[in-house]
């Protein structure tokens, strides 16, 4: 009887152990994802965002979600992230939507638009004004999801070898400038091109291009453009440049529900962290740039040029909206949201800054 009692007790103990250890063992399964980024290895700020995201996802998942990142110098396709994630070659991507506007034109609206929203306004549109829903409407037919991937804030208008005094000075100007702004300048007679980050300095130095826009002091100081171009113009074309995390939908659906949510939270947090980091770095680097290179001339495009660019922008928006119902839906949504939120920006941030000039 004692042996039978002991056996029953042992079996009961083993049963309990099995029940307890089963979920624990299942929870230890590690899910591994791969990500392609458009940036070179160790590229600051832009490259920090996906790495911060991956680290947060791994920490929050207690090591159950691990993300390996391949830089552009490894996969050799800085502008091919969309295709690689769509094909399942990578589970995730980190890039900018307007890099593949030639394949899917409606993606360009989700990076930034000339004369458009500031960063805080654009985040409001994404998360509370219908922007996320419209972005998924564009990406889902390709088996992809897209999430905000980090904002640079208001970008500078670019580095120029010659001063721009009139619209005539834009004629034949060969400038590295992507996205909708490139279309605007093309309408005014310029020749926009898109060049990977690693080739920008050499292209400007050798006069392969006459001008380029990159970001702002946060990244421009490191790139050294101030050494080879004397004119630094203030912005109009990218008031809130948002990078994108691309996600292969099938890859996401293979993850348990909690890891899916962890990934989304990590992406959202890393995106905002990049905005903060970019703001800090631009303030810090602008001070260095002024001290070390006092001959750099900060310029604002003349009123005549700004007016022409705005008119060209409005005409192009109307053309895009007339040609594509989904483009019209996105353009109308952004316009309506900007009209609403800018009233608050005017009596808050603009009024505050104006008051400090007295």
Protein backbone atom coordinates (compact mmCIF):
# COMPACT_ATOMS: atom_id res chain seq x y z
CA UNK A 1 0.00 0.00 0.00
CA UNK A 2 2.87 2.32 0.79
CA UNK A 3 4.44 1.61 -2.61
CA UNK A 4 1.11 2.29 -4.34
CA UNK A 5 0.66 5.54 -2.40
CA UNK A 6 4.19 6.63 -3.24
CA UNK A 7 3.61 5.83 -6.91
CA UNK A 8 0.40 7.83 -6.95
CA UNK A 9 2.16 10.76 -5.28
CA UNK A 10 5.07 10.60 -7.72
CA UNK A 11 2.78 10.46 -10.74
CA UNK A 12 0.78 13.38 -9.43
CA UNK A 13 3.97 15.37 -8.85
CA UNK A 14 5.23 14.60 -12.35
CA UNK A 15 1.87 15.57 -13.80
CA UNK A 16 1.95 18.90 -12.02
CA UNK A 17 5.52 19.46 -13.14
CA UNK A 18 4.56 18.73 -16.72
CA UNK A 19 1.67 21.17 -16.55
CA UNK A 20 3.90 23.83 -15.08
CA UNK A 21 6.88 23.26 -17.32
CA UNK A 22 4.92 22.99 -20.59
CA UNK A 23 3.98 26.66 -20.92
CA UNK A 24 7.36 27.73 -19.54
CA UNK A 25 9.17 25.69 -22.15
CA UNK A 26 6.88 26.98 -24.89
CA UNK A 27 7.54 30.54 -23.73
CA UNK A 28 11.25 30.02 -24.26
CA UNK A 29 10.90 29.53 -28.01
CA UNK A 30 12.96 32.16 -29.82
CA UNK A 31 11.57 33.85 -32.93
CA UNK A 32 14.18 35.30 -35.28
CA UNK A 33 13.48 38.02 -37.82
CA UNK A 34 15.73 39.66 -40.39
CA UNK A 35 15.74 43.31 -41.40
CA UNK A 36 17.23 45.17 -44.38
CA UNK A 37 18.04 48.86 -43.94
CA UNK A 38 18.81 51.45 -46.60
CA UNK A 39 21.74 52.82 -44.62
CA UNK A 40 25.42 51.89 -44.48
CA UNK A 41 26.88 50.17 -41.41
CA UNK A 42 27.24 52.40 -38.35
CA UNK A 43 25.26 55.22 -39.97
CA UNK A 44 24.21 57.50 -37.09
CA UNK A 45 20.62 58.34 -36.15
CA UNK A 46 19.03 56.63 -39.17
CA UNK A 47 20.85 53.42 -38.33
CA UNK A 48 20.30 53.88 -34.60
CA UNK A 49 16.51 53.70 -34.95
CA UNK A 50 16.26 50.07 -36.18
CA UNK A 51 18.90 48.94 -33.69
CA UNK A 52 17.13 50.62 -30.80
CA UNK A 53 13.92 48.99 -31.96
CA UNK A 54 15.53 45.54 -32.15
CA UNK A 55 17.07 45.91 -28.70
CA UNK A 56 13.78 47.03 -27.16
CA UNK A 57 11.90 44.15 -28.78
CA UNK A 58 14.42 41.63 -27.47
CA UNK A 59 14.39 43.11 -23.96
CA UNK A 60 10.60 43.38 -23.73
CA UNK A 61 10.19 39.82 -25.00
CA UNK A 62 12.75 38.48 -22.52
CA UNK A 63 14.89 37.30 -25.41
CA UNK A 64 12.09 35.56 -27.33
CA UNK A 65 12.23 37.99 -30.28
CA UNK A 66 15.58 38.60 -31.95
CA UNK A 67 16.11 40.78 -35.02
CA UNK A 68 19.21 40.65 -37.22
CA UNK A 69 19.88 43.79 -39.29
CA UNK A 70 21.67 43.82 -42.65
CA UNK A 71 23.02 47.19 -43.81
CA UNK A 72 23.14 48.42 -47.39
CA UNK A 73 26.80 47.52 -47.75
CA UNK A 74 25.83 43.89 -47.17
CA UNK A 75 22.65 43.45 -49.22
CA UNK A 76 23.84 45.98 -51.87
CA UNK A 77 20.36 47.39 -52.55
CA UNK A 78 19.76 50.61 -50.55
CA UNK A 79 16.69 51.47 -52.64
CA UNK A 80 15.53 47.85 -52.90
CA UNK A 81 14.15 47.38 -49.39
CA UNK A 82 10.53 47.41 -50.55
CA UNK A 83 11.14 44.57 -53.03
CA UNK A 84 13.20 42.48 -50.62
CA UNK A 85 10.65 42.64 -47.81
CA UNK A 86 7.76 42.09 -50.19
CA UNK A 87 9.45 38.97 -51.58
CA UNK A 88 10.10 37.59 -48.09
CA UNK A 89 13.86 37.83 -48.50
CA UNK A 90 13.71 39.90 -45.31
CA UNK A 91 10.97 40.02 -42.69
CA UNK A 92 11.42 43.71 -41.97
CA UNK A 93 12.84 46.82 -43.56
CA UNK A 94 13.91 50.30 -42.50
CA UNK A 95 13.92 52.93 -45.21
CA UNK A 96 11.88 55.87 -46.56
CA UNK A 97 8.65 55.49 -48.50
CA UNK A 98 9.52 57.95 -51.23
CA UNK A 99 12.47 55.79 -52.29
CA UNK A 100 10.06 53.49 -54.13
CA UNK A 101 7.58 56.03 -55.44
CA UNK A 102 8.43 54.79 -58.94
CA UNK A 103 6.93 51.39 -58.09
CA UNK A 104 4.06 52.52 -55.87
CA UNK A 105 3.51 56.28 -56.26
CA UNK A 106 1.09 56.56 -53.34
CA UNK A 107 3.78 55.57 -50.85
CA UNK A 108 5.57 58.90 -51.14
CA UNK A 109 2.92 60.79 -49.15
CA UNK A 110 3.87 58.98 -45.94
CA UNK A 111 7.41 60.33 -45.69
CA UNK A 112 6.68 64.06 -45.87
CA UNK A 113 5.24 66.59 -48.28
CA UNK A 114 6.48 70.03 -49.34
CA UNK A 115 4.82 72.86 -47.41
CA UNK A 116 3.13 70.19 -45.29
CA UNK A 117 2.86 69.19 -41.67
CA UNK A 118 5.50 69.58 -38.98
CA UNK A 119 6.61 66.48 -37.13
CA UNK A 120 4.19 66.77 -34.21
CA UNK A 121 1.34 67.54 -36.61
CA UNK A 122 2.22 64.58 -38.81
CA UNK A 123 2.37 62.19 -35.86
CA UNK A 124 -1.07 63.45 -34.89
CA UNK A 125 -2.30 62.65 -38.41
CA UNK A 126 -0.73 59.20 -38.40
CA UNK A 127 -2.06 58.04 -35.06
CA UNK A 128 -5.26 60.05 -34.60
CA UNK A 129 -6.20 61.54 -37.98
CA UNK A 130 -6.48 58.45 -40.17
CA UNK A 131 -2.95 58.42 -41.56
CA UNK A 132 -2.12 54.89 -40.39
CA UNK A 133 -5.28 53.50 -41.96
CA UNK A 134 -4.50 55.14 -45.30
CA UNK A 135 -0.91 53.92 -45.18
CA UNK A 136 -2.02 50.33 -44.65
CA UNK A 137 -4.52 50.74 -47.47
CA UNK A 138 -1.58 51.49 -49.77
CA UNK A 139 0.76 48.77 -48.50
CA UNK A 140 -1.51 45.79 -47.80
CA UNK A 141 -2.06 44.84 -51.48
CA UNK A 142 1.67 44.07 -51.55
CA UNK A 143 1.57 41.87 -48.46
CA UNK A 144 3.23 44.59 -46.40
CA UNK A 145 2.51 46.74 -43.40
CA UNK A 146 4.22 50.07 -42.78
CA UNK A 147 4.81 51.92 -39.53
CA UNK A 148 6.44 55.29 -38.77
CA UNK A 149 10.16 54.62 -38.40
CA UNK A 150 11.73 57.82 -37.09
CA UNK A 151 11.45 61.53 -37.86
CA UNK A 152 14.23 63.99 -38.65
CA UNK A 153 12.06 67.02 -38.01
CA UNK A 154 12.22 69.96 -40.41
CA UNK A 155 15.01 69.40 -42.92
CA UNK A 156 17.25 72.04 -44.45
CA UNK A 157 16.69 72.98 -48.09
CA UNK A 158 20.12 71.80 -49.15
CA UNK A 159 23.72 72.65 -50.02
CA UNK A 160 24.28 74.66 -53.20
CA UNK A 161 27.38 75.49 -55.20
CA UNK A 162 25.76 78.70 -56.42
CA UNK A 163 23.29 81.17 -54.95
CA UNK A 164 19.65 80.91 -56.01
CA UNK A 165 18.31 84.38 -56.70
CA UNK A 166 15.48 83.65 -59.12
CA UNK A 167 13.44 80.86 -60.68
CA UNK A 168 15.76 81.09 -63.69
CA UNK A 169 18.61 79.84 -61.49
CA UNK A 170 16.78 76.52 -61.15
CA UNK A 171 16.92 75.85 -64.90
CA UNK A 172 19.09 72.79 -65.52
CA UNK A 173 20.13 72.58 -61.85
CA UNK A 174 21.16 69.01 -61.14
CA UNK A 175 20.19 68.29 -57.55
CA UNK A 176 19.92 65.23 -55.39
CA UNK A 177 16.41 65.53 -54.02
CA UNK A 178 13.93 62.64 -53.72
CA UNK A 179 10.20 62.47 -53.24
CA UNK A 180 7.53 64.96 -54.25
CA UNK A 181 9.95 67.86 -53.92
CA UNK A 182 11.94 66.44 -56.81
CA UNK A 183 8.81 66.59 -58.96
CA UNK A 184 8.25 70.20 -57.91
CA UNK A 185 11.76 71.25 -58.93
CA UNK A 186 11.52 69.30 -62.18
CA UNK A 187 8.38 71.26 -63.04
CA UNK A 188 10.43 74.43 -62.61
CA UNK A 189 13.21 73.23 -64.90
CA UNK A 190 15.62 71.53 -62.49
CA UNK A 191 17.03 68.03 -62.95
CA UNK A 192 16.40 66.04 -59.75
CA UNK A 193 18.32 62.80 -59.12
CA UNK A 194 18.40 60.27 -56.30
CA UNK A 195 21.81 59.11 -55.09
CA UNK A 196 22.63 56.76 -52.18
CA UNK A 197 24.07 58.40 -49.07
CA UNK A 198 27.52 56.92 -49.57
CA UNK A 199 27.94 58.67 -52.93
CA UNK A 200 26.68 62.14 -52.03
CA UNK A 201 29.92 63.85 -50.99
CA UNK A 202 31.87 62.67 -54.01
CA UNK A 203 29.06 63.63 -56.38
CA UNK A 204 28.93 67.18 -55.02
CA UNK A 205 32.70 67.55 -54.81
CA UNK A 206 33.20 66.43 -58.41
CA UNK A 207 30.32 68.63 -59.60
CA UNK A 208 28.41 65.63 -60.88
CA UNK A 209 25.55 67.43 -59.15
CA UNK A 210 25.17 71.14 -58.44
CA UNK A 211 23.31 70.83 -55.15
CA UNK A 212 21.92 68.30 -52.74
CA UNK A 213 19.65 68.08 -49.77
CA UNK A 214 20.30 65.51 -47.10
CA UNK A 215 18.90 66.17 -43.63
CA UNK A 216 20.22 68.97 -41.46
CA UNK A 217 23.11 69.57 -39.06
CA UNK A 218 22.33 66.30 -37.25
CA UNK A 219 23.79 64.35 -40.19
CA UNK A 220 25.17 67.00 -42.56
CA UNK A 221 28.12 67.89 -40.32
CA UNK A 222 29.37 64.31 -40.42
CA UNK A 223 28.93 64.18 -44.19
CA UNK A 224 31.16 67.25 -44.65
CA UNK A 225 29.05 69.08 -47.23
CA UNK A 226 29.93 72.41 -45.64
CA UNK A 227 33.52 71.93 -46.86
CA UNK A 228 32.58 71.89 -50.54
CA UNK A 229 29.38 73.98 -50.88
CA UNK A 230 29.12 77.54 -49.51
CA UNK A 231 25.33 78.04 -49.46
CA UNK A 232 23.06 76.28 -46.96
CA UNK A 233 19.37 76.91 -47.66
CA UNK A 234 16.55 76.66 -45.16
CA UNK A 235 13.78 74.16 -45.76
CA UNK A 236 10.47 74.01 -47.57
CA UNK A 237 10.37 70.49 -49.01
CA UNK A 238 10.55 68.12 -46.02
CA UNK A 239 9.09 69.67 -42.88
CA UNK A 240 8.67 66.32 -41.12
CA UNK A 241 10.63 63.53 -42.79
CA UNK A 242 9.40 60.20 -41.44
CA UNK A 243 11.29 57.01 -42.17
CA UNK A 244 9.38 53.73 -42.35
CA UNK A 245 9.52 50.31 -40.77
CA UNK A 246 8.27 47.84 -43.36
CA UNK A 247 6.87 44.51 -42.16
CA UNK A 248 6.15 41.43 -44.25
CA UNK A 249 2.59 40.58 -43.22
CA UNK A 250 3.17 36.81 -43.31
CA UNK A 251 6.20 37.17 -41.07
CA UNK A 252 4.22 39.21 -38.57
CA UNK A 253 1.36 36.72 -38.49
CA UNK A 254 3.76 33.87 -37.63
CA UNK A 255 4.56 35.57 -34.33
CA UNK A 256 2.48 34.97 -31.19
CA UNK A 257 0.07 37.80 -30.41
CA UNK A 258 2.18 39.18 -27.57
CA UNK A 259 5.31 39.36 -29.73
CA UNK A 260 3.37 41.10 -32.48
CA UNK A 261 2.36 43.76 -29.99
CA UNK A 262 5.88 44.03 -28.59
CA UNK A 263 7.23 44.59 -32.09
CA UNK A 264 4.70 47.36 -32.77
CA UNK A 265 5.43 49.09 -29.47
CA UNK A 266 9.17 48.88 -30.09
CA UNK A 267 8.78 50.40 -33.56
CA UNK A 268 6.63 53.25 -32.28
CA UNK A 269 8.99 54.03 -29.41
CA UNK A 270 12.12 53.86 -31.58
CA UNK A 271 10.52 56.21 -34.11
CA UNK A 272 9.87 58.87 -31.52
CA UNK A 273 13.31 58.36 -29.98
CA UNK A 274 14.86 59.09 -33.36
CA UNK A 275 12.95 62.38 -33.56
CA UNK A 276 14.31 63.39 -30.15
CA UNK A 277 17.83 62.27 -31.06
CA UNK A 278 17.74 64.16 -34.37
CA UNK A 279 16.56 67.35 -32.66
CA UNK A 280 19.36 67.09 -30.10
CA UNK A 281 22.06 66.33 -32.67
CA UNK A 282 20.99 69.16 -34.99
CA UNK A 283 21.18 71.71 -32.17
CA UNK A 284 24.57 70.43 -31.05
CA UNK A 285 26.06 70.15 -34.54
CA UNK A 286 24.80 73.51 -35.74
CA UNK A 287 26.81 75.20 -32.98
CA UNK A 288 29.92 73.29 -34.10
CA UNK A 289 29.31 74.10 -37.74
CA UNK A 290 29.02 77.84 -37.08
CA UNK A 291 32.16 77.86 -34.94
CA UNK A 292 34.35 75.74 -37.21
CA UNK A 293 33.05 76.93 -40.60
CA UNK A 294 31.90 80.55 -40.15
CA UNK A 295 31.96 81.14 -43.91
CA UNK A 296 28.93 78.90 -44.49
CA UNK A 297 26.14 81.19 -45.64
CA UNK A 298 22.63 80.31 -44.48
CA UNK A 299 20.10 81.42 -47.06
CA UNK A 300 16.34 81.35 -47.51
CA UNK A 301 14.97 81.01 -51.03
CA UNK A 302 13.66 84.35 -52.37
CA UNK A 303 9.93 85.00 -52.20
CA UNK A 304 9.68 84.65 -55.98
CA UNK A 305 11.21 81.16 -55.86
CA UNK A 306 9.12 80.06 -52.89
CA UNK A 307 5.96 81.26 -54.59
CA UNK A 308 6.82 79.38 -57.77
CA UNK A 309 7.59 76.20 -55.85
CA UNK A 310 4.34 76.40 -53.91
CA UNK A 311 2.35 76.94 -57.11
CA UNK A 312 4.09 74.00 -58.80
CA UNK A 313 3.42 71.88 -55.70
CA UNK A 314 -0.30 72.73 -55.72
CA UNK A 315 -0.59 71.98 -59.44
CA UNK A 316 1.13 68.62 -59.05
CA UNK A 317 -1.08 67.68 -56.10
CA UNK A 318 -4.14 68.46 -58.18
CA UNK A 319 -2.80 66.33 -61.04
CA UNK A 320 -2.06 63.37 -58.75
CA UNK A 321 -5.48 63.63 -57.10
CA UNK A 322 -7.27 63.75 -60.46
CA UNK A 323 -5.40 60.69 -61.73
CA UNK A 324 -5.86 58.36 -58.75
CA UNK A 325 -8.79 58.13 -56.28
CA UNK A 326 -6.57 56.74 -53.50
CA UNK A 327 -4.04 59.54 -54.01
CA UNK A 328 -6.91 62.02 -53.76
CA UNK A 329 -8.09 60.40 -50.52
CA UNK A 330 -4.61 60.73 -48.99
CA UNK A 331 -4.03 64.27 -50.26
CA UNK A 332 -7.46 65.43 -49.04
CA UNK A 333 -6.90 63.81 -45.65
CA UNK A 334 -3.53 65.50 -45.17
CA UNK A 335 -4.85 68.86 -46.34
CA UNK A 336 -7.89 68.77 -44.05
CA UNK A 337 -5.83 67.69 -41.06
CA UNK A 338 -3.21 70.38 -41.69
CA UNK A 339 -5.85 73.10 -41.93
CA UNK A 340 -7.25 72.01 -38.60
CA UNK A 341 -4.08 71.40 -36.61
CA UNK A 342 -2.12 74.39 -37.98
CA UNK A 343 -4.57 76.77 -36.32
CA UNK A 344 -3.33 75.42 -32.99
CA UNK A 345 0.32 75.47 -34.08
CA UNK A 346 -0.09 79.13 -35.07
CA UNK A 347 -1.35 80.26 -31.65
CA UNK A 348 1.01 78.00 -29.71
CA UNK A 349 4.46 77.29 -31.21
CA UNK A 350 4.50 80.07 -33.83
CA UNK A 351 3.18 82.67 -31.39
CA UNK A 352 5.70 81.62 -28.74
CA UNK A 353 8.67 81.79 -31.15
CA UNK A 354 7.54 85.13 -32.54
CA UNK A 355 7.23 86.53 -29.02
CA UNK A 356 10.85 85.61 -28.27
CA UNK A 357 12.14 87.84 -31.07
CA UNK A 358 11.13 91.01 -29.23
